[in-house]
Coordinates of C-alpha atoms and ligand atoms in Angstrom, one line a residue:
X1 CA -0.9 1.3 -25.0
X2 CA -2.2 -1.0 -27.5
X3 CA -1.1 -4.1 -24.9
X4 CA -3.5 -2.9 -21.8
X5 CA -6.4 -1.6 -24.2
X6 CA -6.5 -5.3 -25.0
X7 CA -5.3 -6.9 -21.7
X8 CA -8.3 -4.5 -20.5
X9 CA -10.9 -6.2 -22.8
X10 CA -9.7 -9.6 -21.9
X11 CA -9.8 -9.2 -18.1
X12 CA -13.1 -7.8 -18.7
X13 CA -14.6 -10.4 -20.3
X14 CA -13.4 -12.8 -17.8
X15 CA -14.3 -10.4 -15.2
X16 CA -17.8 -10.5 -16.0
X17 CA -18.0 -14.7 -17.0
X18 CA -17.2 -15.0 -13.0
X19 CA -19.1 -12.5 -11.8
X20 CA -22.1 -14.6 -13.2
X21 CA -21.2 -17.7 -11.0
X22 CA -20.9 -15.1 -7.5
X23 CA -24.1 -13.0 -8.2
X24 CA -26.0 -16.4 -7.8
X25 CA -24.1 -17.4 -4.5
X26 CA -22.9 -14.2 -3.0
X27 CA -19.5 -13.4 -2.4
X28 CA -16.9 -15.0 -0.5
X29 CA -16.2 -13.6 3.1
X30 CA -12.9 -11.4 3.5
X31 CA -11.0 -11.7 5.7
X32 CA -7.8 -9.0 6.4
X33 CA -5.5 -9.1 9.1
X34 CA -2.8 -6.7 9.8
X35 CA 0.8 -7.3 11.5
X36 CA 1.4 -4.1 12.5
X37 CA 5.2 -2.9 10.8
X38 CA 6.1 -5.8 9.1
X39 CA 8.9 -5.5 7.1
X40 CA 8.5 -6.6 3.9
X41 CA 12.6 -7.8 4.0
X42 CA 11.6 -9.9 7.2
X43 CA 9.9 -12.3 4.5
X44 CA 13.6 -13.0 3.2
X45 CA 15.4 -12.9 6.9
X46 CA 13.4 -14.5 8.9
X47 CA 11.7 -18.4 8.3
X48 CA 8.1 -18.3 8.4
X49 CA 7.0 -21.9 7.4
X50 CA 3.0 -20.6 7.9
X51 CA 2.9 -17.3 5.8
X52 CA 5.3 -18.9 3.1
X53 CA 2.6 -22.0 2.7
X54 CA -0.4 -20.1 2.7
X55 CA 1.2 -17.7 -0.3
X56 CA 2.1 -20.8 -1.8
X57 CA -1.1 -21.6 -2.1
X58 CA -2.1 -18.2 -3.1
X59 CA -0.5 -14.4 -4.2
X60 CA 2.7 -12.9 -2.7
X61 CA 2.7 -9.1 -3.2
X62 CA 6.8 -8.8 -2.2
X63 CA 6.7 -5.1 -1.5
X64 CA 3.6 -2.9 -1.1
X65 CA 4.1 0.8 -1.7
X66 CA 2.9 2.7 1.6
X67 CA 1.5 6.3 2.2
X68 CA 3.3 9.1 3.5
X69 CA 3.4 9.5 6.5
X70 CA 4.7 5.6 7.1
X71 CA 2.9 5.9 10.5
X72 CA 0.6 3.1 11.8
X73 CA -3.1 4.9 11.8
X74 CA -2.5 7.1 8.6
X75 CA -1.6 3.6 6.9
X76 CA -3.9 1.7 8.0
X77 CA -6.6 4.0 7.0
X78 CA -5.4 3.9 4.0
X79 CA -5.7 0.2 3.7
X80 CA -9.8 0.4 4.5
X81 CA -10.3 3.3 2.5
X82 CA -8.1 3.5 -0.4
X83 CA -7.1 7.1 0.2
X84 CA -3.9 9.1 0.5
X85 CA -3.5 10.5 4.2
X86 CA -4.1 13.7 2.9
X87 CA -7.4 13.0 1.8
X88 CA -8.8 10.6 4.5
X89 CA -7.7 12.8 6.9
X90 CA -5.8 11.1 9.3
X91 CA -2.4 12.6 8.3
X92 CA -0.2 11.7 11.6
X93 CA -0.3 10.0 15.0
X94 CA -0.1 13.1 16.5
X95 CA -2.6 15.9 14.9
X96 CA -4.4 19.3 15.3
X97 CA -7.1 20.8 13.8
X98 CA -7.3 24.5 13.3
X99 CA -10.9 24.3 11.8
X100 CA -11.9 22.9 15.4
X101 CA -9.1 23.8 17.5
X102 CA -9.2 20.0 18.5
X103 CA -6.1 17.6 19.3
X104 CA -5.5 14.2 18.2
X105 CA -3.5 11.4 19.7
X106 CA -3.5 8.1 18.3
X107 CA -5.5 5.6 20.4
X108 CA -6.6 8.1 23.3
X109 CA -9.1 9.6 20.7
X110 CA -12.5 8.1 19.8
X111 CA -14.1 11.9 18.2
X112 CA -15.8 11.3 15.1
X113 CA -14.3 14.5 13.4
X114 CA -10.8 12.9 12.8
X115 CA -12.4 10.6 10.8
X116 CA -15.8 11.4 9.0
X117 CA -13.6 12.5 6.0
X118 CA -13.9 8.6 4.6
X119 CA -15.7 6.2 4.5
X120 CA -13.8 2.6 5.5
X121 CA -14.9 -0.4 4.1
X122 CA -16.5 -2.2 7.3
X123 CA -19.2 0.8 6.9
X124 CA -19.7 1.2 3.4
X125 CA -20.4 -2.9 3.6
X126 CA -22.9 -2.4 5.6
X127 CA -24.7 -0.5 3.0
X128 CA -24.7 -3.2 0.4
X129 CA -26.9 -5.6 2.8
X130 CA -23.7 -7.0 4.7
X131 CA -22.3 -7.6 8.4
X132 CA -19.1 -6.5 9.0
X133 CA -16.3 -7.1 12.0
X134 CA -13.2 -4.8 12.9
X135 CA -10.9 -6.5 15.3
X136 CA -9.1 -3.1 16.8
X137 CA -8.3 -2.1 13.4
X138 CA -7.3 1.4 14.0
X139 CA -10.7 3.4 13.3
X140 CA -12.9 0.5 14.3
X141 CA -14.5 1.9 17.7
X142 CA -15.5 5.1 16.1
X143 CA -18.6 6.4 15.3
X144 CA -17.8 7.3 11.4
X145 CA -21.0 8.3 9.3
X146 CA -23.0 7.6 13.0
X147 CA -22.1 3.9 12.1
X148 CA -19.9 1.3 13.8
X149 CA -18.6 -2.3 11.9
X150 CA -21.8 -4.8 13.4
X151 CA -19.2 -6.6 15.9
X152 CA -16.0 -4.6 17.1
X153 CA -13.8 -4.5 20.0
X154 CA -12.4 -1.7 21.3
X155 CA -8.7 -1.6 21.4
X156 CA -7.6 -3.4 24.4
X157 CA -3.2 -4.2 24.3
X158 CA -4.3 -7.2 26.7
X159 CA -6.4 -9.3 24.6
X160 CA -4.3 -12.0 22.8
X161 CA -4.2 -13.3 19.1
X162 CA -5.5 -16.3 19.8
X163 CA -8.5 -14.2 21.5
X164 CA -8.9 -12.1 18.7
X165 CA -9.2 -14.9 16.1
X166 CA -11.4 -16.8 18.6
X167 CA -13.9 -13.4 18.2
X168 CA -13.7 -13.0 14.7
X169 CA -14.0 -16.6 13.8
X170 CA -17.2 -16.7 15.8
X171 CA -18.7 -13.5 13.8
X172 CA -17.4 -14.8 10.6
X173 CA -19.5 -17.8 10.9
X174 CA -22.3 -16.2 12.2
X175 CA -25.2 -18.1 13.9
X176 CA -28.8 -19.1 13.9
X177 CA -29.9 -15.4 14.6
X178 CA -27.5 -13.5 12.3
X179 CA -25.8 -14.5 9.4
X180 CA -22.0 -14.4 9.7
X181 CA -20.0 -11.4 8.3
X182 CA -18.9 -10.6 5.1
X183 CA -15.7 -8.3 5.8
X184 CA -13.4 -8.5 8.9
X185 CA -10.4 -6.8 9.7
X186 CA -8.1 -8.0 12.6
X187 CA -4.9 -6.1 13.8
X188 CA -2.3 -7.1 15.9
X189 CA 0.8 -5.1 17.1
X190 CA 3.7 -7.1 16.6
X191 CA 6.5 -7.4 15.2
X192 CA 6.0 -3.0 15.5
X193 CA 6.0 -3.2 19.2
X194 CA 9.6 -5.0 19.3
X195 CA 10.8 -3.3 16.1
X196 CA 10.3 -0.1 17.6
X197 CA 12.2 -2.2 21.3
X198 CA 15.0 -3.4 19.9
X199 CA 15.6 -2.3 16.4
X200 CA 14.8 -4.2 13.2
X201 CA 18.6 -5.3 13.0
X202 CA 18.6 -7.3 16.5
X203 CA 18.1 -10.6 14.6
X204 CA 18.2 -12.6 18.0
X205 CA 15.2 -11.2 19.6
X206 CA 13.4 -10.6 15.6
X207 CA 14.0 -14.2 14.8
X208 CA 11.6 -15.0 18.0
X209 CA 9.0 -12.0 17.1
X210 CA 9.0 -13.4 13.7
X211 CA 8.4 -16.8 14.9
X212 CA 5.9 -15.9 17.2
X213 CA 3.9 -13.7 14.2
X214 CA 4.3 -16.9 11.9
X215 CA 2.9 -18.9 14.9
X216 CA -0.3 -16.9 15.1
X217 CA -0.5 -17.1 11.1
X218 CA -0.8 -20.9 12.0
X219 CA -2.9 -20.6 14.2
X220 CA -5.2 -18.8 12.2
X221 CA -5.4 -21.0 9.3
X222 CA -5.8 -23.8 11.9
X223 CA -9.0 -21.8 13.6
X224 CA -10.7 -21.6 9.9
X225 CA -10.1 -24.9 9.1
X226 CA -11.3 -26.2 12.2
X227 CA -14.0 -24.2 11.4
X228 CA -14.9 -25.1 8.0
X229 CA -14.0 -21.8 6.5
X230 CA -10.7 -22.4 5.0
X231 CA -11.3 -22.9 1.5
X232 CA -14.5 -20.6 1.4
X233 CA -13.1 -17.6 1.9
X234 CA -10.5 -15.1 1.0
X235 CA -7.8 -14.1 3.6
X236 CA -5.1 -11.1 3.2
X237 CA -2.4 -10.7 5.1
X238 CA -0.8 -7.4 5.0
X239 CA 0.9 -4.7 7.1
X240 CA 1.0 -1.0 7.5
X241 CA 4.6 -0.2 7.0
X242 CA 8.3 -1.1 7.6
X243 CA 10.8 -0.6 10.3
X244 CA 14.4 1.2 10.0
X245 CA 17.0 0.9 12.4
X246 CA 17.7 3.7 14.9
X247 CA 21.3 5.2 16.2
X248 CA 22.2 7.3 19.3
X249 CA 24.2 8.9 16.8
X250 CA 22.5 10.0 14.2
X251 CA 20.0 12.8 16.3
X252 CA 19.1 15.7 14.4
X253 CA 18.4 18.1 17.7
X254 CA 15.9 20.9 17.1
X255 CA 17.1 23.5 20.0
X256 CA 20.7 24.1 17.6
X257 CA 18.5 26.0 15.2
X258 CA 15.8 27.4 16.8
X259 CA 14.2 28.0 19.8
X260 CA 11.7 25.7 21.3
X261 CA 9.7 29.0 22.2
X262 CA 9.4 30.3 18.9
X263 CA 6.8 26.9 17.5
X264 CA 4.6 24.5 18.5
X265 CA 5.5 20.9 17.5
X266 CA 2.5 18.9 17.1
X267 CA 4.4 15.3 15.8
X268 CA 8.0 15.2 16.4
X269 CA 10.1 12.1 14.4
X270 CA 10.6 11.0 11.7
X271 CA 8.7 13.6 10.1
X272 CA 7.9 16.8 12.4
X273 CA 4.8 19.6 12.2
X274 CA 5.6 23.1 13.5
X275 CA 3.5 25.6 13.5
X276 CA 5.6 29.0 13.8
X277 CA 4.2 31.6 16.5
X278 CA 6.0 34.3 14.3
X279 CA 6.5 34.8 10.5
X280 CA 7.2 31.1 8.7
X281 CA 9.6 32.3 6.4
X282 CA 12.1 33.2 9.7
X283 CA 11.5 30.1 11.1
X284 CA 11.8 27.7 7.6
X285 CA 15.2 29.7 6.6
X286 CA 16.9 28.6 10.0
X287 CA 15.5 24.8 9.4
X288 CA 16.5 24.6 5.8
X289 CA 20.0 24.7 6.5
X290 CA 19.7 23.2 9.8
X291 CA 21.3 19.1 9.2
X292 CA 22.3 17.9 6.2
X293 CA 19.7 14.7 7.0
X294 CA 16.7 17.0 7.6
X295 CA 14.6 18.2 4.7
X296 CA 12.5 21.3 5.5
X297 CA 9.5 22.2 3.5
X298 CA 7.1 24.9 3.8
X299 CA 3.6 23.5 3.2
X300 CA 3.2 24.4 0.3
X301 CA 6.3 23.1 -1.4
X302 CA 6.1 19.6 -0.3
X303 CA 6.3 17.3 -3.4
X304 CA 3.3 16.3 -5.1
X305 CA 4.5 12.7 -5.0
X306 CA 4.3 12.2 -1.5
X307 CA 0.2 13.3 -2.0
X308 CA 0.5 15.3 1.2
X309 CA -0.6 18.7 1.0
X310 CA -4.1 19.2 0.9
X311 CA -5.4 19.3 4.3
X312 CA -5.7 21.8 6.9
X313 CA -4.2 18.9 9.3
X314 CA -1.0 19.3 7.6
X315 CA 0.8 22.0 9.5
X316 CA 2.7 25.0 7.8
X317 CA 6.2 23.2 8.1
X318 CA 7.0 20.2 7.9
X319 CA 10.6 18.5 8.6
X320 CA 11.2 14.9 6.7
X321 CA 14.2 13.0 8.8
X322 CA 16.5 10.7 6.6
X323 CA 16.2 7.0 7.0
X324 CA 18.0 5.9 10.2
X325 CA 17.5 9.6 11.6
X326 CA 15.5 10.9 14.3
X327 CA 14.3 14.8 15.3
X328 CA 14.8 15.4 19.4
X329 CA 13.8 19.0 21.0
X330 CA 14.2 20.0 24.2
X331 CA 17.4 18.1 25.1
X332 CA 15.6 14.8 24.5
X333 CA 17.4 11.5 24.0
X334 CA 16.5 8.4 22.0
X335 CA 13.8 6.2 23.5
X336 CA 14.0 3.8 21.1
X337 CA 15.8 1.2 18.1
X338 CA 13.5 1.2 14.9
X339 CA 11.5 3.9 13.9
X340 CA 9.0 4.7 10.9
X341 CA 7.3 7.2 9.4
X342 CA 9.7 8.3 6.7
X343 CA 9.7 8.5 2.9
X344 CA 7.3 6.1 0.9
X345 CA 9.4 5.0 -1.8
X346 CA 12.5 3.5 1.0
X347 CA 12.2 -0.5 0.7
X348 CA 13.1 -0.4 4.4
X349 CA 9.3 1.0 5.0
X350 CA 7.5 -1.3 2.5
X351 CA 5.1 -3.8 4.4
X352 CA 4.3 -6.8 1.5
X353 CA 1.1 -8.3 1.3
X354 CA -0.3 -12.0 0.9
X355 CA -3.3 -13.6 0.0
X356 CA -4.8 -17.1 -0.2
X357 CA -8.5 -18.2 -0.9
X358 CA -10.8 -19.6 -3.7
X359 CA -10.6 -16.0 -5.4
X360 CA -6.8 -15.9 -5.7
X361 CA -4.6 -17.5 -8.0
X362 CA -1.7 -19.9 -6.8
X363 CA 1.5 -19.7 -6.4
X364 CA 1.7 -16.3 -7.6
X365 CA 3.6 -13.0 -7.0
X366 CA 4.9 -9.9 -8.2
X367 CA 7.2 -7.5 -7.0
X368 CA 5.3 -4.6 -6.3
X369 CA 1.6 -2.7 -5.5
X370 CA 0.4 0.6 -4.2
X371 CA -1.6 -0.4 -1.0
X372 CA -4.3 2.4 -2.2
X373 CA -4.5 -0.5 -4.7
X374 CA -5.8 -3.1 -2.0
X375 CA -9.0 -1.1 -0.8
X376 CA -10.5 -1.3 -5.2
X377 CA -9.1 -4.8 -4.8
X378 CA -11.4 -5.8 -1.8
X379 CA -14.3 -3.6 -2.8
X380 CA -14.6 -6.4 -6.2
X381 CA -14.0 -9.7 -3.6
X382 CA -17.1 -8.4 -2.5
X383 CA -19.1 -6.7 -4.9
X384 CA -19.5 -3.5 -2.9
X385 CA -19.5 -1.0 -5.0
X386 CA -16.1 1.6 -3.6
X387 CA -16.2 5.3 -2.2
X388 CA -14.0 7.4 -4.4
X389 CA -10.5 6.2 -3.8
X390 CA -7.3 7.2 -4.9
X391 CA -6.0 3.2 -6.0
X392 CA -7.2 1.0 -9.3
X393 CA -7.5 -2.3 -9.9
X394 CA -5.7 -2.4 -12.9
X395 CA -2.5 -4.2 -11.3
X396 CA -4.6 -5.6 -8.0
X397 CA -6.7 -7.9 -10.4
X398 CA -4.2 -9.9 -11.7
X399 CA -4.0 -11.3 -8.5
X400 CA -7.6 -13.1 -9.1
X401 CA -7.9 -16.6 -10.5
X402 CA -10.6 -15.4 -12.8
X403 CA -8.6 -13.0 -14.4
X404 CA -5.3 -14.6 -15.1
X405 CA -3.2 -11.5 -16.6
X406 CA -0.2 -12.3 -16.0
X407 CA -0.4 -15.5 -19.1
X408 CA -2.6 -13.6 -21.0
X409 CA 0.3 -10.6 -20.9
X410 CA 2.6 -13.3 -22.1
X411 CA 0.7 -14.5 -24.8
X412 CA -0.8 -11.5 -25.9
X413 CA 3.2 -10.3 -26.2
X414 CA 4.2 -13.2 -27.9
X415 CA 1.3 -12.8 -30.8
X416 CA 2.0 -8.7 -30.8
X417 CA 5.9 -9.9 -31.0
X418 CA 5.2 -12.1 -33.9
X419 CA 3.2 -10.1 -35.9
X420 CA 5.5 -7.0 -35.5
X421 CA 8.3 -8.9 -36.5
X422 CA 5.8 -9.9 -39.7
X423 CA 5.0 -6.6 -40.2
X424 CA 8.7 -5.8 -40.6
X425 CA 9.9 -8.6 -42.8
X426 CA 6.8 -7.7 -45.2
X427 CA 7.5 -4.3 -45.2
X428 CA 11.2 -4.4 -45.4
X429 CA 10.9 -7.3 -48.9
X430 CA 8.0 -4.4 -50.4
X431 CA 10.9 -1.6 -49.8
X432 CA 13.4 -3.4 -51.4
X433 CA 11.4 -4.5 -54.4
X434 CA 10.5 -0.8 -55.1
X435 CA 14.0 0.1 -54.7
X436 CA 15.1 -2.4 -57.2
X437 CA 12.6 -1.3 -59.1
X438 CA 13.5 2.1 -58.9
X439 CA 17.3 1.7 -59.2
X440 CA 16.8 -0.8 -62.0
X441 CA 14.8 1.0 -64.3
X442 CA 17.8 3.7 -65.5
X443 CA 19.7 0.7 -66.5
X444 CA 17.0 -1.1 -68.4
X445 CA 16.3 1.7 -70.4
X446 CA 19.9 2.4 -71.0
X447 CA 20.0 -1.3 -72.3
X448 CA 17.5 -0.8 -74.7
X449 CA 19.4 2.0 -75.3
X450 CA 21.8 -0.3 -76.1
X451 CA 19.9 -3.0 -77.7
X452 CA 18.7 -0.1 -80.5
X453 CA 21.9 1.7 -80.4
X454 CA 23.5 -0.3 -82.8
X455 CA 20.0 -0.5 -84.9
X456 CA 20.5 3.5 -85.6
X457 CA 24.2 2.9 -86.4
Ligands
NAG501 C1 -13.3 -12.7 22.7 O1 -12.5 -11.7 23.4 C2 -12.7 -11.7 24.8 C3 -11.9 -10.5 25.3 O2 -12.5 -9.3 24.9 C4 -12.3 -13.0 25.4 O3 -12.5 -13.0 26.8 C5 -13.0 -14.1 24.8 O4 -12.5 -15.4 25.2 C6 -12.9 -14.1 23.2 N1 -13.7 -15.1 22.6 C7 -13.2 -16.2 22.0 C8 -14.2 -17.1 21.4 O5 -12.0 -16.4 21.8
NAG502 C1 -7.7 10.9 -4.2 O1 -9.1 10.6 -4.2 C2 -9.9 11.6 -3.7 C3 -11.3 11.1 -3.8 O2 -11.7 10.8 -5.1 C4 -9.8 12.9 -4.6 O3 -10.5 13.9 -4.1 C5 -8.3 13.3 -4.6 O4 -8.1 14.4 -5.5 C6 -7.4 12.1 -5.1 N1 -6.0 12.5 -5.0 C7 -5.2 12.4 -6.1 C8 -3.8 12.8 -5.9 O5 -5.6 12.0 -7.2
ZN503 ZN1 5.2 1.7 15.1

């Protein structure tokens, strides 16, 4: 306690010395690019010559701690807003809305409503006197608070990397007219797409995916070094989620407990939302029993950890697969190898995160960080002051150069160390002196005792 009360005022106080030196200039741009279900195990399978240099010259976050659901929109809104799904509102892929009767599907869906509950960063920006770009980031087409990023896309599958870099590149250095951005965010689909193909295990056709992701890493340090921005701003590289491998096998089929009649099922695997046409209670007591890989949970038991409760989005019952298992209804087979969406704390769903850039330190890393932590993290890169968010920068900031934590934790151990250990020896050589002093009275008096004993006899 005593440790961060003073690790606080230290990283404070050199919080504030460089936030003298970028209140004169401005902050840095930001960049932030998503591979979409990155692995945070592919770091260690697969080669990557391009990320590993560029966090060598910057942080490596090994595993980031995700949001339930591990799905690709709830996630990444989490990544621009700092929230839990169940507060940002975009809880699933699939969604519906019994306020508004409305249904969502992920991508098909540009109505404001899904989304107004937050605020993402490329708008709030805007607010503190900055452009902002979002390169298909999921969100970034919508009309959230009336407002759109200044320069977006609108998701288009055909456009390549290098055609997305090419775009943001140009807005990030702006031109005679307009001044370049301050905060981009860029998304791209692999390796998800052939995760999802071929399974996160096929190492054959993951060792090309990987090499092909690592590629466009290259080729985007490249394009901001060709460009003179390499070196004057900040670039994170992160993902939404994992990947787990998928079995023909291991099906956990709906229709041998209940009757496809008897519900609705408004997102199927790995986690599934019914809503019950009769009582819930008849409907949960067949499900809770139903496989021994299936958790069922009525709405209002699911577990506070997984911070996925309080919405009307999330449906009366809910059915969490285990890893490696997928929900079928309806005599359905498997479409697919990898799959996500399951439990936030399996390492198999963990995206990592890295970042490189004047503000970072270098050669850094640490195991682990909350990606609600990333949104606070961004929010100080550019001195925009965040929405309410459910992250901190507490862990986030020892990422900075400026701030250094992980030496001053050393150091301020070491001197804590020391002068417990002090402490003890000082108090230890005072308790034995009393004692002495106390044991070693009696016999004093008993030898003067003594010494006038023989004066009386
Ligand atoms: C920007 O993206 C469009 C596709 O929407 C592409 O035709 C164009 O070449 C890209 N611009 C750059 C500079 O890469
Ligand atoms: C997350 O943040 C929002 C906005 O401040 C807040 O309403 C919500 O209670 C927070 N959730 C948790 C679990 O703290
Ligand atoms: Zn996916």
């Amino acid at each position: 306690m005593l440790l961060k009360v003073l690790l606080g005022l230290l990283c404070g106080v050199t919080a504030s010395v460089a936030g003298g030196d970028e209140a004169q200039q401005g902050p840095l741009p930001l960049l932030m690019v998503s591979f979409d279900g990155f692995r945070a195990d592919y770091l260690q399978r697969f080669p990557m010559p391009n990320l590993k240099l560029l966090y060598s010259q910057g942080v490596l976050v090994e595993q980031l701690t995700n949001v339930f659901i591990t799905k690709t929109f709830p996630n990444h809104y989490t990544l621009v807003t700092g929230l839990y799904a169940e507060s940002h509102g975009i809880v699933a892929s699939n969604m519906y809305d019994p306020v508004s009767h409305k249904h969502f599907h992920a991508g098909q869906d540009q109505d404001p409503m899904w989304w107004s509950k937050a605020q993402p960063l490329w708008i709030t920006a805007l607010d503190s006197g900055y452009k902002t770009a979002a390169m298909m980031w999921p969100g970034s087409d919508v009309l959230i608070s009336s407002r759109t990023p200044t320069h977006f896309l609108p998701y288009d599958f055909n456009v390549t990397f290098r055609q997305r870099i090419g775009n943001v590149t140009k807005w990030l250095l702006g031109n005679e007219k307009e001044p370049g951005v301050k905060f981009a965010a860029l998304y791209w689909e692999e390796p998800d797409r052939s995760g999802h193909k071929y399974g996160p295990e096929n190492t054959a056709v993951m060792t090309k995916v990987l090499k092909e992701v690592d590629d466009n890493i290259g080729l985007l340090v490249s394009k901001l070094k060709y460009n003179g921005l390499w070196g004057r701003i900040n670039v994170i590289i992160t993902s939404d989620h994992g990947m787990a491998q998928l079995s023909t096998e291991r099906l956990i089929r709906l229709d041998d407990c209940i009757h496809p009649d008897d519900y609705t099922l408004v997102d199927s695997s790995p986690v599934a939302a019914l809503i019950p046409h009769k009582d819930p209670k008849t409907l949960f007591t067949l499900l809770r029993t139903c496989h021994a890989h299936m958790t069922a949970y009525l709405k209002s038991d699911i577990p506070d950890r997984l911070h996925y409760r309080n919405n009307e989005r999330i449906q009366p019952i809910i059915l969490v697969a285990d890893e490696g298992w997928s929900i079928v209804q309806r005599g359905n087979t498997l479409s697919r190898m990898g799959d996500h969406g399951y439990d936030n704390t399996l390492p198999s769903m963990h995206p990592f995160m890295a970042a490189a850039g004047p503000s970072f330190r270098e050669g850094y890393r640490i195991s682990n960080l909350k990606s609600v932590d990333i949104y606070p993290l961004m929010c100080h890169l550019l001195s925009v002051p965040p929405q309410p968010n459910n992250g901190s920068l507490s862990q986030a900031r020892c990422l900075l150069a400026a701030e250094a934590c992980g030496d001053l934790t050393l150091v301020i151990s070491l001197v804590l160390g020391i002068l417990l250990v002090l402490a003890t020896i000082i108090l230890l050589f005072r308790w034995r002196r009393n004692y002495r002093q106390s044991r070693s009275q009696p016999f004093q008096r008993l030898q003067v005792d003594d010494d006038e004993e023989p004066l009386f006899e």
